[in-house]
Amino acid sequence: MKLQIFKIIFYVAIIRGICTITFGQHHLNYDASILVLNQTGDTLVNPYAGGMLACQYSVVELTGDTLKDLVIFDRKGSIYSVYTNQGGNSRETYQYEYEKQFELPKGSTWVLFNDYNCDGLNDLFMGGGGGIMLYQNNSVGAAINFTLIDVHIQYTYVATNPIFVNGQDIPAITDIDYDGDLDVLTFGLSGAYLNYYKNMSMETYGVCDSLVYELKNECWGHFSETGISTNALMLFDTCSINVASPETPHIGSTVLSFDANGDSVFDVLLGDVSFNNLVMGYNGGLASNTNSSIITQDSLFPSYSAPIDVAYFPGVFYEDVTNDGKKDLLASPNTTTLVDNIDNSVLYIDTSSTSQTNFIPHTTRFLQSEMIDVGEDAKPTFFDHNGDGLMDLVIGNYGYFDKEDVAYSSKLALYENIGTTTKAVFKEATDNYQGLSALNLGLALHPVFKDLDGDGDSDMLIGKADGTLAYCMNNPIGLIASFTLTSSQLKDNNNQIIDVGEFAAPLCHDMDNDGDQDLIIGKKNGRLTYYENIGSSINASFKFISDSLGNVNVCEPWDINGAVTGYSTPVIFTHNGQEKMLIGSQRGDVYLYDSIFSAVYHFIDTVLSNNGLQAVPSVLNQGSNFFVFSGNGRGGVSSFINDPLFSVKKEHEVNSLKAYPNPVNDIVTIEGITDRKVSAEVISVNGKSRFVPFNSNFEIDLSSFSKGMYILRLTTENGINYVRVLKR
C-alpha cells in the first residue's frame, strides 16, 4: 500500500539561524541595482548570484507558468539557488531569484528532482544517512512547498533494507524499464558493481505514486569499475571475483542513465572520484526490461566531439536548459576540495536532429560568466584605488585552483567604480590586482585598506590562511595606488610576528580615539584579536591587548573551538551617526553589534542568513543608503541594501524553553513553544546534526541517539531557540 506521508512541511520561507539568540527582524534586503560590467563592458545578468563551485542542476517549474525553471544545488554550503526561466536562448534566459531560494535539511551531498507520483511536479530526492530521502513537491503556482515523504527509501530482497547510496555518489533515479515509475541505479557497497532497484509501483498498484522497490540486479549492465589506475569499464564481467588479487575499487561514482544512441534502452554515463573524464557505457540490449549488457564504451566521452574535462570527480546532469526541446549535458565537480573553481559549470548542447544524441561543447562557465566569481571564499572590500573619489571593489579569495599543478593561487580581483558617488557601477579590471600572486604570500588573502603611515593614501594589510598579516605600503603613481610589499609577516611592538592562528581577517579602526589606526583581527576560532596602536598615525606600533575583543564569539554554542561555525570577519561602519560592527561567520550568517567601544559588545541581530558558507561582509555607502556586499565560500558576492527598520531591535531570550525530563531516556517534551510548525535539529557536541520529527505533543524522540550531551535547535516562524539535554 502507499507510503504514509509524514506531516513535516518545509516552507520556502528561508529558515534563518543565529549564534546565541533567536532572530528578530532582518534588516538587509537583497538588491541587484548596482550594475556590474565585465572587462568588455557587457552588463552581467546575475552579478550577485553568489558564485558556483560544486553544482547539481535540475529543471523544476516554480513560478506557476509553463516554463521550466532551474534549481542549482551547490554542495558548498548546501545552497539551493533558483533561476527563473525567462524564455528564449540567450544571456538573459535565466534570472537569479534570491528571494526564491529555499532550504531543506543540511548535510546532503546530492539532490535530484524527478516526478515520482506523476502529478507534473518534479519532486526532490536527496542523499541522507547513506540512503535516499524523498520530498514531495506540493507547490501551488509560485508558492513553493515540499513535504517529507520518506527519510530512507527501502527495498526488498530476502529482507527489507534501505537502498544504499555511498555518501559521495550520485545515483540515477529514472524510469529504466519504461513502465512509468522511477527506478534507481547506484553502486553497491563494494563500489564496483551497479545495483538496479526496480520500482514495482505500476506492477503492484497500476499507478506510479508508490515506492515499492525490489533489488533486481546486483550487476546491472554486466560491467565493473576496475581499479585505481583507470576509470575505464571492465565489460562482460562475470559479476564475481575474477582475479586472484583484484584492485580496490573506487568509492565515489556519479551515475547518469539515459538513451544516448536512440535505441530505446538506457545507457550509462559515469564519473569517478579520481578522474576528470566521463565514461559512457552503451547498452547492447534489444528491450528495456531484459538482463542486457553494456557492450561498448567511450572512455573519454564524448570522444567524437571534445571530451568533458572537470577536475575532479565530475557530476553530470541531463536537462534542457537551452529551451530547444532537447536535453543538454551539464557537468560540475562533485566535491568541494581540489576542484575546478572558476571554469566549473560545463554545458554541452545536443545538436542532433535524430533520436541519437550528439553533444558539442558550448561553455565551461554556464551562468557563471554572468556573475562575480573569484574561485573560492570571496573576501570583498572597498577603497578608492585611482583617486577619483569613488570607492572601488577589491575581492580577495582563498585561491584559484590549477589542476595541472594541483595547487591554489590566491589573488585579488579589482572592479573599478565607473559610476557616481550616489550610484556605483563596477567594471571588472583585473583578476590579479597589483600582481600580488607573484609574491607567493600564501592562501586566503583578505585585504583591508587604511592609511598606516600618515601620508594621506591608503596602505594595504592582507590577512592570510596561516594567521599572519602582510603589509604593503602605498606609493601612488599620480593618483593611482601602487603597493610595495614591506613585510610578509607584520610584527608587533615586541618584534614578535602577529599570528592569530588561522585565517586572519584584519580590520583597521581608531578604537581608542587617539587619532591612529588600531588593529582588530578576525580568525578561525570565531573571536576577535585586538592590537592597540601605541605608536602614531605616521609610525604604527601594535601592542597585543586581547584575544577576545568585546567578548564576541560567532560560533554556535556547540562549536567549542570554532572549527565549523567560527571564522569571524569583522567590518565597522557608521549608521545614523553611530559606529556598528558586522561580523561574518563560517556558517554563512552575518551578525550586527553596537556598543563596540565597550568591554562587551552588544549583539543586535542576525542581519543575513542562508547566504552560503564563509560570509565576509563589507559596507559601501551610497548617499542615504548603504549596501552590504557579502562574499561566500562559493567564490561569489551578494549585494544587500539597508531598509528603514535597520536600527530597530528585536530579540528573544536564549534558553527560554525547557526540556523535561532532563536527563532523558527516550522521549523529551519541550515546554515554552506554541507553534506546531517546528523544525527540530539535534546537534551533538562534535558538531554532527540530524533533523528529527517534532510531534503534535511537542515531543522529540531521542531513543535512537547514543548517550551524551546534545543541543536541540528548534526553528519556528518566530525564531530559533536552543536547549541542552542529556541523553542517558
mmCIF file of N, CA and C in Angstrom, residues 281-336:
data_model
loop_
_atom_site.group_PDB
_atom_site.id
_atom_site.type_symbol
_atom_site.label_atom_id
_atom_site.label_comp_id
_atom_site.label_asym_id
_atom_site.label_seq_id
_atom_site.Cartn_x
_atom_site.Cartn_y
_atom_site.Cartn_z
ATOM 1 N N GLY A 281 28.924 4.090 -21.161
ATOM 2 C CA GLY A 281 28.742 2.686 -21.487
ATOM 3 C C GLY A 281 27.473 2.504 -22.290
ATOM 4 N N TYR A 282 27.577 1.910 -23.475
ATOM 5 C CA TYR A 282 26.432 1.741 -24.371
ATOM 6 C C TYR A 282 25.808 0.368 -24.176
ATOM 7 N N ASN A 283 24.505 0.363 -23.974
ATOM 8 C CA ASN A 283 23.739 -0.838 -23.690
ATOM 9 C C ASN A 283 23.444 -1.585 -24.988
ATOM 10 N N GLY A 284 23.771 -2.865 -25.005
ATOM 11 C CA GLY A 284 23.544 -3.662 -26.202
ATOM 12 C C GLY A 284 22.228 -4.391 -26.222
ATOM 13 N N GLY A 285 21.362 -4.112 -25.248
ATOM 14 C CA GLY A 285 20.090 -4.810 -25.170
ATOM 15 C C GLY A 285 19.133 -4.410 -26.277
ATOM 16 N N LEU A 286 18.132 -5.253 -26.496
ATOM 17 C CA LEU A 286 17.119 -5.006 -27.528
ATOM 18 C C LEU A 286 15.794 -4.577 -26.931
ATOM 19 N N ALA A 287 15.639 -4.735 -25.615
ATOM 20 C CA ALA A 287 14.406 -4.333 -24.947
ATOM 21 C C ALA A 287 14.768 -3.767 -23.588
ATOM 22 N N SER A 288 13.908 -2.891 -23.088
ATOM 23 C CA SER A 288 14.252 -2.164 -21.875
ATOM 24 C C SER A 288 14.273 -3.027 -20.630
ATOM 25 N N ASN A 289 13.576 -4.118 -20.607
ATOM 26 C CA ASN A 289 13.451 -4.899 -19.384
ATOM 27 C C ASN A 289 14.206 -6.227 -19.440
ATOM 28 N N THR A 290 15.188 -6.337 -20.328
ATOM 29 C CA THR A 290 15.983 -7.563 -20.400
ATOM 30 C C THR A 290 17.266 -7.400 -19.606
ATOM 31 N N ASN A 291 17.877 -8.512 -19.249
ATOM 32 C CA ASN A 291 19.127 -8.505 -18.499
ATOM 33 C C ASN A 291 20.276 -8.296 -19.481
ATOM 34 N N SER A 292 20.366 -7.082 -20.020
ATOM 35 C CA SER A 292 21.305 -6.805 -21.100
ATOM 36 C C SER A 292 22.648 -6.339 -20.570
ATOM 37 N N SER A 293 23.625 -6.270 -21.459
ATOM 38 C CA SER A 293 24.989 -5.908 -21.096
ATOM 39 C C SER A 293 25.399 -4.599 -21.750
ATOM 40 N N ILE A 294 26.287 -3.897 -21.067
ATOM 41 C CA ILE A 294 26.998 -2.789 -21.694
ATOM 42 C C ILE A 294 28.046 -3.418 -22.603
ATOM 43 N N ILE A 295 27.974 -3.146 -23.902
ATOM 44 C CA ILE A 295 28.833 -3.866 -24.851
ATOM 45 C C ILE A 295 29.970 -3.009 -25.398
ATOM 46 N N THR A 296 29.835 -1.696 -25.386
ATOM 47 C CA THR A 296 30.925 -0.822 -25.832
ATOM 48 C C THR A 296 30.998 0.365 -24.886
ATOM 49 N N GLN A 297 32.116 1.058 -24.935
ATOM 50 C CA GLN A 297 32.285 2.211 -24.063
ATOM 51 C C GLN A 297 33.072 3.307 -24.768
ATOM 52 N N ASP A 298 32.821 4.530 -24.341
ATOM 53 C CA ASP A 298 33.604 5.692 -24.761
ATOM 54 C C ASP A 298 34.231 6.242 -23.492
ATOM 55 N N SER A 299 35.515 5.972 -23.286
ATOM 56 C CA SER A 299 36.161 6.299 -22.018
ATOM 57 C C SER A 299 36.590 7.760 -21.927
ATOM 58 N N LEU A 300 36.423 8.518 -23.013
ATOM 59 C CA LEU A 300 36.670 9.964 -22.997
ATOM 60 C C LEU A 300 35.477 10.643 -23.659
ATOM 61 N N PHE A 301 34.342 10.492 -23.019
ATOM 62 C CA PHE A 301 33.095 10.961 -23.623
ATOM 63 C C PHE A 301 32.988 12.481 -23.580
ATOM 64 N N PRO A 302 32.463 13.101 -24.675
ATOM 65 C CA PRO A 302 32.228 12.496 -25.995
ATOM 66 C C PRO A 302 33.476 12.602 -26.873
ATOM 67 N N SER A 303 34.100 11.495 -27.146
ATOM 68 C CA SER A 303 35.330 11.496 -27.944
ATOM 69 C C SER A 303 35.084 11.950 -29.370
ATOM 70 N N TYR A 304 33.825 11.857 -29.847
ATOM 71 C CA TYR A 304 33.513 12.294 -31.210
ATOM 72 C C TYR A 304 33.478 13.818 -31.314
ATOM 73 N N SER A 305 33.508 14.482 -30.157
ATOM 74 C CA SER A 305 33.446 15.943 -30.142
ATOM 75 C C SER A 305 34.671 16.465 -29.405
ATOM 76 N N ALA A 306 34.536 16.760 -28.156
ATOM 77 C CA ALA A 306 35.646 17.147 -27.280
ATOM 78 C C ALA A 306 35.316 16.606 -25.903
ATOM 79 N N PRO A 307 36.179 15.783 -25.330
ATOM 80 C CA PRO A 307 35.852 15.138 -24.051
ATOM 81 C C PRO A 307 35.574 16.148 -22.946
ATOM 82 N N ILE A 308 34.588 15.828 -22.114
ATOM 83 C CA ILE A 308 34.317 16.629 -20.922
ATOM 84 C C ILE A 308 35.483 16.465 -19.955
ATOM 85 N N ASP A 309 35.969 17.579 -19.436
ATOM 86 C CA ASP A 309 37.145 17.583 -18.566
ATOM 87 C C ASP A 309 36.843 18.453 -17.361
ATOM 88 N N VAL A 310 36.568 17.812 -16.217
ATOM 89 C CA VAL A 310 36.234 18.525 -14.983
ATOM 90 C C VAL A 310 37.097 17.970 -13.864
ATOM 91 N N ALA A 311 37.899 18.817 -13.246
ATOM 92 C CA ALA A 311 38.748 18.370 -12.136
ATOM 93 C C ALA A 311 38.068 18.726 -10.816
ATOM 94 N N TYR A 312 37.951 17.792 -9.927
ATOM 95 C CA TYR A 312 37.994 16.346 -10.111
ATOM 96 C C TYR A 312 36.616 15.795 -9.824
ATOM 97 N N PHE A 313 36.403 14.532 -10.166
ATOM 98 C CA PHE A 313 35.167 13.831 -9.823
ATOM 99 C C PHE A 313 33.950 14.537 -10.415
ATOM 100 N N PRO A 314 33.792 14.485 -11.731
ATOM 101 C CA PRO A 314 32.664 15.198 -12.344
ATOM 102 C C PRO A 314 31.314 14.555 -12.040
ATOM 103 N N GLY A 315 30.363 15.406 -11.654
ATOM 104 C CA GLY A 315 28.957 15.019 -11.645
ATOM 105 C C GLY A 315 28.352 15.485 -12.952
ATOM 106 N N VAL A 316 27.403 14.726 -13.508
ATOM 107 C CA VAL A 316 26.845 15.081 -14.819
ATOM 108 C C VAL A 316 25.325 14.962 -14.767
ATOM 109 N N PHE A 317 24.657 15.880 -15.465
ATOM 110 C CA PHE A 317 23.200 16.009 -15.380
ATOM 111 C C PHE A 317 22.638 16.238 -16.773
ATOM 112 N N TYR A 318 21.408 15.764 -16.983
ATOM 113 C CA TYR A 318 20.794 15.711 -18.313
ATOM 114 C C TYR A 318 19.491 16.489 -18.250
ATOM 115 N N GLU A 319 19.532 17.759 -18.682
ATOM 116 C CA GLU A 319 18.374 18.643 -18.596
ATOM 117 C C GLU A 319 18.356 19.582 -19.798
ATOM 118 N N ASP A 320 17.177 20.024 -20.174
ATOM 119 C CA ASP A 320 17.045 21.013 -21.247
ATOM 120 C C ASP A 320 17.138 22.403 -20.635
ATOM 121 N N VAL A 321 18.311 23.037 -20.766
ATOM 122 C CA VAL A 321 18.491 24.398 -20.249
ATOM 123 C C VAL A 321 18.601 25.418 -21.379
ATOM 124 N N THR A 322 18.438 24.967 -22.613
ATOM 125 C CA THR A 322 18.506 25.877 -23.759
ATOM 126 C C THR A 322 17.144 26.094 -24.408
ATOM 127 N N ASN A 323 16.119 25.503 -23.821
ATOM 128 C CA ASN A 323 14.734 25.706 -24.288
ATOM 129 C C ASN A 323 14.535 25.325 -25.753
ATOM 130 N N ASP A 324 15.268 24.315 -26.215
ATOM 131 C CA ASP A 324 15.092 23.871 -27.601
ATOM 132 C C ASP A 324 14.383 22.528 -27.687
ATOM 133 N N GLY A 325 13.889 22.018 -26.562
ATOM 134 C CA GLY A 325 13.178 20.746 -26.552
ATOM 135 C C GLY A 325 14.069 19.537 -26.475
ATOM 136 N N LYS A 326 15.387 19.732 -26.463
ATOM 137 C CA LYS A 326 16.335 18.624 -26.355
ATOM 138 C C LYS A 326 17.173 18.815 -25.099
ATOM 139 N N LYS A 327 17.403 17.722 -24.402
ATOM 140 C CA LYS A 327 18.158 17.817 -23.166
ATOM 141 C C LYS A 327 19.646 18.011 -23.439
ATOM 142 N N ASP A 328 20.246 18.816 -22.579
ATOM 143 C CA ASP A 328 21.670 19.111 -22.663
ATOM 144 C C ASP A 328 22.411 18.351 -21.566
ATOM 145 N N LEU A 329 23.734 18.344 -21.662
ATOM 146 C CA LEU A 329 24.574 17.779 -20.609
ATOM 147 C C LEU A 329 25.227 18.908 -19.830
ATOM 148 N N LEU A 330 25.156 18.818 -18.509
ATOM 149 C CA LEU A 330 25.818 19.775 -17.638
ATOM 150 C C LEU A 330 26.720 19.012 -16.679
ATOM 151 N N ALA A 331 27.913 19.530 -16.457
ATOM 152 C CA ALA A 331 28.863 18.860 -15.582
ATOM 153 C C ALA A 331 29.514 19.868 -14.655
ATOM 154 N N SER A 332 29.822 19.403 -13.435
ATOM 155 C CA SER A 332 30.469 20.231 -12.432
ATOM 156 C C SER A 332 31.138 19.292 -11.433
ATOM 157 N N PRO A 333 32.123 19.764 -10.672
ATOM 158 C CA PRO A 333 32.749 18.877 -9.686
ATOM 159 C C PRO A 333 31.738 18.358 -8.670
ATOM 160 N N ASN A 334 31.945 17.118 -8.251
ATOM 161 C CA ASN A 334 31.066 16.507 -7.253
ATOM 162 C C ASN A 334 31.736 16.458 -5.885
ATOM 163 N N THR A 335 32.669 17.354 -5.667
ATOM 164 C CA THR A 335 33.310 17.508 -4.371
ATOM 165 C C THR A 335 33.737 18.953 -4.249
ATOM 166 N N THR A 336 34.118 19.390 -3.066
ATOM 167 C CA THR A 336 34.371 20.815 -2.847
ATOM 168 C C THR A 336 35.833 21.153 -2.598
#
